[in-house]
Tab-separated table of C-alpha atoms in Angstrom:
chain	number	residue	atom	x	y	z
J	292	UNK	CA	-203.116	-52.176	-130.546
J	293	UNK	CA	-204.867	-53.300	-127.262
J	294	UNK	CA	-204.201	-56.866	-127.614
J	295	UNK	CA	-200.410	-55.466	-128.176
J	296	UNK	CA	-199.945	-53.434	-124.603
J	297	UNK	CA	-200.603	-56.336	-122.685
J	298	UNK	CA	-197.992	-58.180	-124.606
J	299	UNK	CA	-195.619	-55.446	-124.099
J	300	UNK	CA	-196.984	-55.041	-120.128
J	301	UNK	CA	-195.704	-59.098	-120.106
J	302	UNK	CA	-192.577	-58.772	-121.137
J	303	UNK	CA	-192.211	-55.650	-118.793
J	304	UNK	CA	-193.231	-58.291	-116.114
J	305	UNK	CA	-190.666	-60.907	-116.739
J	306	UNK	CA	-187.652	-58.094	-118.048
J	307	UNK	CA	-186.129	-58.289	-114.175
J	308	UNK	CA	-186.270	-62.255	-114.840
J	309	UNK	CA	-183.830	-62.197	-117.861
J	310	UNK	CA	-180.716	-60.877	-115.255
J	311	UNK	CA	-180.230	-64.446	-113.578
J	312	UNK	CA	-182.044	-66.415	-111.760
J	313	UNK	CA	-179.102	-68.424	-109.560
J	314	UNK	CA	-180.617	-70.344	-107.254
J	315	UNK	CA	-180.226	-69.719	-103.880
J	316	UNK	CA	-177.989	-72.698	-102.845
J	317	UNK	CA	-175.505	-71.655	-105.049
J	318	UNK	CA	-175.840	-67.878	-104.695
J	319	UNK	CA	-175.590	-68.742	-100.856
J	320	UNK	CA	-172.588	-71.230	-101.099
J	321	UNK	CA	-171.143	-67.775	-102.977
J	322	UNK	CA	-171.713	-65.980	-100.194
J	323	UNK	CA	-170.337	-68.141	-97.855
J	324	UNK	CA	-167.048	-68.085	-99.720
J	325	UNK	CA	-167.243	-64.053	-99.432
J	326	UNK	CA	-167.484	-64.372	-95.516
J	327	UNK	CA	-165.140	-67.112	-95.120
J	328	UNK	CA	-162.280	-65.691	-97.136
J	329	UNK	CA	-162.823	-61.757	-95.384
J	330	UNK	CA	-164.550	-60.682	-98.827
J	331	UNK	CA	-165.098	-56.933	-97.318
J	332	UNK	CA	-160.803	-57.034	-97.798
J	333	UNK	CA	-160.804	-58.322	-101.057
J	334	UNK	CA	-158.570	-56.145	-103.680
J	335	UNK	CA	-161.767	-56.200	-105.925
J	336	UNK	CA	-165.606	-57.173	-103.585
J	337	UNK	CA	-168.837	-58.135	-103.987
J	338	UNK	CA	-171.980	-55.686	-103.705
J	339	UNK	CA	-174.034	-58.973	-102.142
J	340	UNK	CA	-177.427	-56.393	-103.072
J	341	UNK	CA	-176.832	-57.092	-106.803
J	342	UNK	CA	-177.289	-59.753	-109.042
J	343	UNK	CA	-174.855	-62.442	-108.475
J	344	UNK	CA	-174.026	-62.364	-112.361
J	345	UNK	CA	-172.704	-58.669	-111.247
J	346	UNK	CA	-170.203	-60.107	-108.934
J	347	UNK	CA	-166.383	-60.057	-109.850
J	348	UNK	CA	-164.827	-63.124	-110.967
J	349	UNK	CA	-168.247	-64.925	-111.309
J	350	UNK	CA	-169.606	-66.384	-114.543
J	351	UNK	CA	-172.948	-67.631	-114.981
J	352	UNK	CA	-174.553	-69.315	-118.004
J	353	UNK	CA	-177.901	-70.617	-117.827
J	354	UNK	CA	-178.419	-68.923	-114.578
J	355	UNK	CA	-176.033	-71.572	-112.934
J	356	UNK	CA	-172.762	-70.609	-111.854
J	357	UNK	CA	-169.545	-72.334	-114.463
J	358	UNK	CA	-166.937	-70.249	-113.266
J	359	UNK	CA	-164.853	-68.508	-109.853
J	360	UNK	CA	-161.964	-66.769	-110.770
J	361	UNK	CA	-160.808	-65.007	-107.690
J	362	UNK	CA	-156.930	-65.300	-108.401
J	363	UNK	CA	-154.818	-62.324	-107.124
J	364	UNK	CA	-157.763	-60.631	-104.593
J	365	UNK	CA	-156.735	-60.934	-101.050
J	366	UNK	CA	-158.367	-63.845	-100.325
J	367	UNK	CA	-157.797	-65.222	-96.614
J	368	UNK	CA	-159.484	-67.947	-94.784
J	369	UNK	CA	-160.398	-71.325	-95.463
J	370	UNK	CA	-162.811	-72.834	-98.634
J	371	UNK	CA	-166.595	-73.512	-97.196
J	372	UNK	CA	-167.585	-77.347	-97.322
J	373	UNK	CA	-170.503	-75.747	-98.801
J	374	UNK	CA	-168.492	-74.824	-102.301
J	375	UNK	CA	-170.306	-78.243	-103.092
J	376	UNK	CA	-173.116	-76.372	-104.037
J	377	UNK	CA	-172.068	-74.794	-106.915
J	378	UNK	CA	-173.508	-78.255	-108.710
J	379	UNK	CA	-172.406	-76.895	-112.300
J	380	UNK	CA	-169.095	-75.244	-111.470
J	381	UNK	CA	-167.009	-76.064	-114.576
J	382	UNK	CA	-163.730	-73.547	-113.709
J	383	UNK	CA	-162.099	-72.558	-110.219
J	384	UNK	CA	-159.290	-70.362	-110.028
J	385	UNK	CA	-158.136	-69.212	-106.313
J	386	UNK	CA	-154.469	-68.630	-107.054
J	387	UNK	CA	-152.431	-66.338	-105.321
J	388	UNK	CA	-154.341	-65.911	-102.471
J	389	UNK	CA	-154.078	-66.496	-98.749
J	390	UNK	CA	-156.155	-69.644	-98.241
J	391	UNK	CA	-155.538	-71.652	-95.170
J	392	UNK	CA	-157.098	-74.989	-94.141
J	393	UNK	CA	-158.023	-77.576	-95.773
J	394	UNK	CA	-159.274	-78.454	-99.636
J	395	UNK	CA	-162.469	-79.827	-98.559
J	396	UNK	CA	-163.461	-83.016	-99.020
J	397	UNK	CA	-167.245	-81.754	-100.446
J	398	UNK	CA	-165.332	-80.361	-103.691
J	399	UNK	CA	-165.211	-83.665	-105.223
J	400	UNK	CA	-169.045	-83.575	-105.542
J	401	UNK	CA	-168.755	-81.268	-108.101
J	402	UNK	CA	-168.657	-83.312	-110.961
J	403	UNK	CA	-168.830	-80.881	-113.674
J	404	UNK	CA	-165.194	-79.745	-112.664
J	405	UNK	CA	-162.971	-78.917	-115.328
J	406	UNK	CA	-160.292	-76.957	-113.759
J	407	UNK	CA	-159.213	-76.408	-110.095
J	408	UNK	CA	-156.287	-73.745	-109.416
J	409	UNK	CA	-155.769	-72.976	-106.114
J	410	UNK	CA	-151.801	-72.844	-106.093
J	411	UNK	CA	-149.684	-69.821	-104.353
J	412	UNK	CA	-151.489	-70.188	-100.682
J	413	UNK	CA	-151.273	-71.679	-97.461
J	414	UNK	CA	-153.522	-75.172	-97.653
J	415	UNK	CA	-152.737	-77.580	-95.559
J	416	UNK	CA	-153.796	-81.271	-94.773
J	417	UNK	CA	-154.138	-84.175	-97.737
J	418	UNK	CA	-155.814	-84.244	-100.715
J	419	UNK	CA	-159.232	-85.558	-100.545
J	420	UNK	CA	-158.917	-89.600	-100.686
J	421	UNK	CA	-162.118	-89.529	-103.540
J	422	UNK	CA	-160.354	-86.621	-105.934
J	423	UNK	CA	-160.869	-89.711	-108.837
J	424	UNK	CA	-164.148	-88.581	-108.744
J	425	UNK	CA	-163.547	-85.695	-110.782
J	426	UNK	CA	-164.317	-87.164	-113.983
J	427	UNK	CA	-164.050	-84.180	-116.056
J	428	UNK	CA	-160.968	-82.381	-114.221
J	429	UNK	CA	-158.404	-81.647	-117.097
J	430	UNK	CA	-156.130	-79.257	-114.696
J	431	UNK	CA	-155.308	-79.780	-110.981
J	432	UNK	CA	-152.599	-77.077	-109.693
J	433	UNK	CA	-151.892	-76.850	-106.774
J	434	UNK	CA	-148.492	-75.857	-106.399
J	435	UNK	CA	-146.743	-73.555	-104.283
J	436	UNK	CA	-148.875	-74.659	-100.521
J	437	UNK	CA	-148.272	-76.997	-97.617
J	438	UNK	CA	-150.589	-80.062	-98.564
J	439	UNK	CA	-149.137	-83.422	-97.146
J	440	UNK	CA	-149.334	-87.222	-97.287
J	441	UNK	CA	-149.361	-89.541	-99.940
J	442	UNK	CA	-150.899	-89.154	-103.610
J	443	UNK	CA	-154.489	-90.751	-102.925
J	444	UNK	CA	-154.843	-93.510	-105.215
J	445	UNK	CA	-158.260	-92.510	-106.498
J	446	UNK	CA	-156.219	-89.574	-108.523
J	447	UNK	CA	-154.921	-92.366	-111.023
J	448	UNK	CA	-158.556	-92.370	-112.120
J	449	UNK	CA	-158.252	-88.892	-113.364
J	450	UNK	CA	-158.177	-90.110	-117.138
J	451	UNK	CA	-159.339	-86.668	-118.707
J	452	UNK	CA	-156.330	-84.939	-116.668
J	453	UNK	CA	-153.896	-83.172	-118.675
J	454	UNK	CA	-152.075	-80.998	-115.919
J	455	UNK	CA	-150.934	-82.470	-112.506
J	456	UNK	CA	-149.214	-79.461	-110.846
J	457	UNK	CA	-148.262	-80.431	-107.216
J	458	UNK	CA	-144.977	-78.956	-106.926
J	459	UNK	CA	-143.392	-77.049	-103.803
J	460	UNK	CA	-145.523	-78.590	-101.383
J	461	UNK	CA	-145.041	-81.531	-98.480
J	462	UNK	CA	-146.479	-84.801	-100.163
J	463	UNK	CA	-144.719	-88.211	-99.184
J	464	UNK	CA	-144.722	-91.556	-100.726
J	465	UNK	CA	-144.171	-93.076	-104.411
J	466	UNK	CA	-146.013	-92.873	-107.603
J	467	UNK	CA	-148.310	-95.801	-108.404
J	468	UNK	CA	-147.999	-98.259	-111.587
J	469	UNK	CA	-151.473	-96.639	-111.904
J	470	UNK	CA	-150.000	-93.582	-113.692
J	471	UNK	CA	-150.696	-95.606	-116.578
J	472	UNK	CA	-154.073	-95.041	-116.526
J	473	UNK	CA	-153.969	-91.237	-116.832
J	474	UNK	CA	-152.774	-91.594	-120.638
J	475	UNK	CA	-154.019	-87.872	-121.222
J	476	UNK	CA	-151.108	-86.126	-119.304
J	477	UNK	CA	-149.153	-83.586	-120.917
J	478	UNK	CA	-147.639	-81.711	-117.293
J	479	UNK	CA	-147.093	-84.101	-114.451
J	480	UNK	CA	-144.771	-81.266	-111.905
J	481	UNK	CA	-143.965	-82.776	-108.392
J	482	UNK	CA	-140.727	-81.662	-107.694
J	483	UNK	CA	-140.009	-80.060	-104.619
J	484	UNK	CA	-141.753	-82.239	-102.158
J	485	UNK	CA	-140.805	-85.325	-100.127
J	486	UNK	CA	-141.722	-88.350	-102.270
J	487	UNK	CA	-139.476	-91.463	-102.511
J	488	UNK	CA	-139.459	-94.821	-104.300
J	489	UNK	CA	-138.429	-95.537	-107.872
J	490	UNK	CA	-140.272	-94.024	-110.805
J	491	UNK	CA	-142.550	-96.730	-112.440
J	492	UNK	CA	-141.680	-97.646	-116.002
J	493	UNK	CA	-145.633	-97.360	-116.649
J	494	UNK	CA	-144.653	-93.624	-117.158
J	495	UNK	CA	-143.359	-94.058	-120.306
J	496	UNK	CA	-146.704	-95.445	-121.268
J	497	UNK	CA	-147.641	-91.752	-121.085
J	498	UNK	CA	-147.484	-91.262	-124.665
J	499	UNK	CA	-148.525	-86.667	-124.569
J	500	UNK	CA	-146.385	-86.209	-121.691
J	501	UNK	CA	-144.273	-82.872	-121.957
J	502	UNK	CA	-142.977	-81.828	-118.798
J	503	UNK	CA	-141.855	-84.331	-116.409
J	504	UNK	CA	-140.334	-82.619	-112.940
J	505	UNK	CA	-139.605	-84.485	-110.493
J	506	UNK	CA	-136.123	-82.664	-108.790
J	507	UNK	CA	-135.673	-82.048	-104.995
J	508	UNK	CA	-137.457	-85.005	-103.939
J	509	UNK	CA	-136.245	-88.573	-102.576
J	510	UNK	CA	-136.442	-90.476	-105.866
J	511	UNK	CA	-134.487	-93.868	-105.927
J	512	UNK	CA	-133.373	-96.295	-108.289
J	513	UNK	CA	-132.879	-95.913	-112.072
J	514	UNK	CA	-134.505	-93.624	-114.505
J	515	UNK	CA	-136.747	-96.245	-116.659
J	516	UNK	CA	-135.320	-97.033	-120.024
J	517	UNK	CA	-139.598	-96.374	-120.940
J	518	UNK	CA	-138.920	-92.463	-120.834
J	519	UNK	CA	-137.382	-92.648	-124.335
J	520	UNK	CA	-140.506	-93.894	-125.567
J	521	UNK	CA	-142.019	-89.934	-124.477
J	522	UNK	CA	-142.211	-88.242	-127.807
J	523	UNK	CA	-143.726	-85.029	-127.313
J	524	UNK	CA	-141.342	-84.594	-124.105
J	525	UNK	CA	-139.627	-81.098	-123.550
J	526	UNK	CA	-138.754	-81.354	-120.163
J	527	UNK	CA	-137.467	-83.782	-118.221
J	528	UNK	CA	-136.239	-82.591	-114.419
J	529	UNK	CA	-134.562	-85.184	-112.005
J	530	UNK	CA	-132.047	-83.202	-110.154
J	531	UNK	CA	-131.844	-83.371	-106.716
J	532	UNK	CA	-132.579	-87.461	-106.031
J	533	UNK	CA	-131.236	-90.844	-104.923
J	534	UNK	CA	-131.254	-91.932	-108.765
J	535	UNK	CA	-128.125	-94.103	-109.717
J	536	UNK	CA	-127.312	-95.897	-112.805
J	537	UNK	CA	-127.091	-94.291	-116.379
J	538	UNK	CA	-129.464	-92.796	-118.217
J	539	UNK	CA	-130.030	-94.313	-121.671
J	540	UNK	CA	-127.909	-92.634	-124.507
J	541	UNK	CA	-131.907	-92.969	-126.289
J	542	UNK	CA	-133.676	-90.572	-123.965
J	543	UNK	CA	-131.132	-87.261	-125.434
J	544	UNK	CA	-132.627	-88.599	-129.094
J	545	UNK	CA	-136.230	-87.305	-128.272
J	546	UNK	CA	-137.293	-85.219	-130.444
J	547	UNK	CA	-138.677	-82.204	-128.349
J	548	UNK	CA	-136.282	-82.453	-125.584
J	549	UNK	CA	-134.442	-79.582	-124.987
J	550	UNK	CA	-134.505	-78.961	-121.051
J	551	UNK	CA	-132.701	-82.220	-118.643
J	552	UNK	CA	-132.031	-81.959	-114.982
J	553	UNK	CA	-130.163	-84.904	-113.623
J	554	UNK	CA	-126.992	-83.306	-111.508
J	555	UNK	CA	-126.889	-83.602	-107.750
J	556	UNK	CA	-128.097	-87.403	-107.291
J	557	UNK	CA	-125.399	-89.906	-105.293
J	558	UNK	CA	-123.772	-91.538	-108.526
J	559	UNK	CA	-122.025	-88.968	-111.278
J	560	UNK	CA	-124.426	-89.720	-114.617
J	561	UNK	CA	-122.941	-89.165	-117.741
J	562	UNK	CA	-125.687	-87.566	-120.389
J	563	UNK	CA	-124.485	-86.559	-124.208
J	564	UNK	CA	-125.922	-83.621	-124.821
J	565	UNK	CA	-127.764	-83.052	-128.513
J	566	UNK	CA	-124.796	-81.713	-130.726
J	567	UNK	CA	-127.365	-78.547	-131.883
J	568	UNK	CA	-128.492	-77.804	-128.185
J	569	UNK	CA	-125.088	-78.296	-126.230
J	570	UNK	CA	-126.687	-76.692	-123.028
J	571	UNK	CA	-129.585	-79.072	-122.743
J	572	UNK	CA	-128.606	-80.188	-119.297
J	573	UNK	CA	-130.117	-78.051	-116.359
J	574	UNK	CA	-127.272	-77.017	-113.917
J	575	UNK	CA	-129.841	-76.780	-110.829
């Protein structure tokens, strides 16, 4: 019994220990999201007294933070440079928010990235020029915000990446022959932006591509015949361009196509709907 109490004294010792133990880089780079983004007005807050495990939205495994999801809670103000931190952040979800500035350029340290949502605010500036650095990122959506400039070229590097949301925002310039590369692609969404230049036949290289929207941009040329070679597409959105040309009678043979936009581009395009889906064409 007396060599047992000490055991039991021991274990009372290190019981505070088994809460987390997050170190305090990342429980500060935490922090300095709270105060940057007015965290004392957030719908749901922190108590920064308590464990940082505690803390809403925050998961932590292994006493390292994986996960921020902060969608829907009043954020406002700008992402710290010092998010970096958070060395083993896996998932970040800052939707619906009110998040001005710029995505900072430190995020793409963050290697362990999985997911990054940050769509439904007010960012601004370009994408960071090394976002290929993401290795792991299977989900980048960022839709709905006022990022600009071109597509850096580094994002064609994004091989894992199965969701490229970039809709409703300002970007400019064409899509590289370096789609190719990103063979993993199942969503690529950039319609509603600025972006010109023909759409590379390399796309129909992308062999789990499902959505494709492209409408209410400045699109040119001719649809590639290569899109009929997109099996597992459902949606293909073009409205809204500077296409001209036909589209080939192959593309309304896919399989899992059931949603086309083409209408509103400079030269009437005649499509033959599927005889079992005779409202396949998108009227937008």
């Amino acid at each position: 019994m007396k060599k047992i109490a000490p055991f039991i004294l021991f274990l009372l010792t290190i019981a505070p220990l088994s809460y987390s133990q997050v170190s305090s880089l990342e429980k500060n780079a935490l922090i300095d999201l709270y105060k940057s983004t007015n965290g004392t007005n957030w719908n749901t807050t922190w108590d920064l007294n308590n464990d940082v495990q505690t803390w809403y939205g925050v998961t932590v495994e292994n006493n390292t933070v994986t996960e921020i999801n902060l969608s829907m809670n009043n954020l406002d103000g700008a992402i710290p440079s010092t998010i970096a931190n958070l060395k083993y952040l896996k998932h970040l979800n800052l939707g619906f928010n009110r998040l001005s500035g710029i995505i900072p350029s430190e995020i793409t340290s963050i290697k362990s990235l999985e997911t990054i949502q940050l769509f439904m605010n007010q960012l601004e500036g370009e994408l960071p020029s090394n976002i290929g650095e993401l290795v792991n990122l299977k989900k980048l959506e960022l839709f709905n915000n006022l990022i600009t400039g071109n597509l850096p070229i580094s994002i064609y590097n994004l091989k894992n990446l199965e969701v490229l949301q970039l809709s409703s925002n300002r970007f400019t310039g064409s899509i590289s022959e370096e789609i190719k590369n990103m063979t993993n692609l199942k969503t690529l969404s950039l319609f509603d932006n600025s972006m010109y230049g023909a759409i590379p036949s390399q796309v129909g290289s992308l062999s789990n591509l499902e959505e494709l929207s492209l409408a209410n941009n400045l699109f040119e040329g001719e649809v590639p015949n290569e899109i009929s070679n997109l099996l597992e597409l459902e949606t293909l959105l073009l409205n809204n361009n500077r296409f001209v040309g036909t589209i080939n009678t192959s593309i309304k043979n896919l399989p899992k196509l059931v949603n086309i936009g083409f209408n509103n581009n400079p030269k009437e395009i005649e499509i033959l709907a599927k005889p079992i889906t005779q409202n396949n064409i998108n009227p937008q």
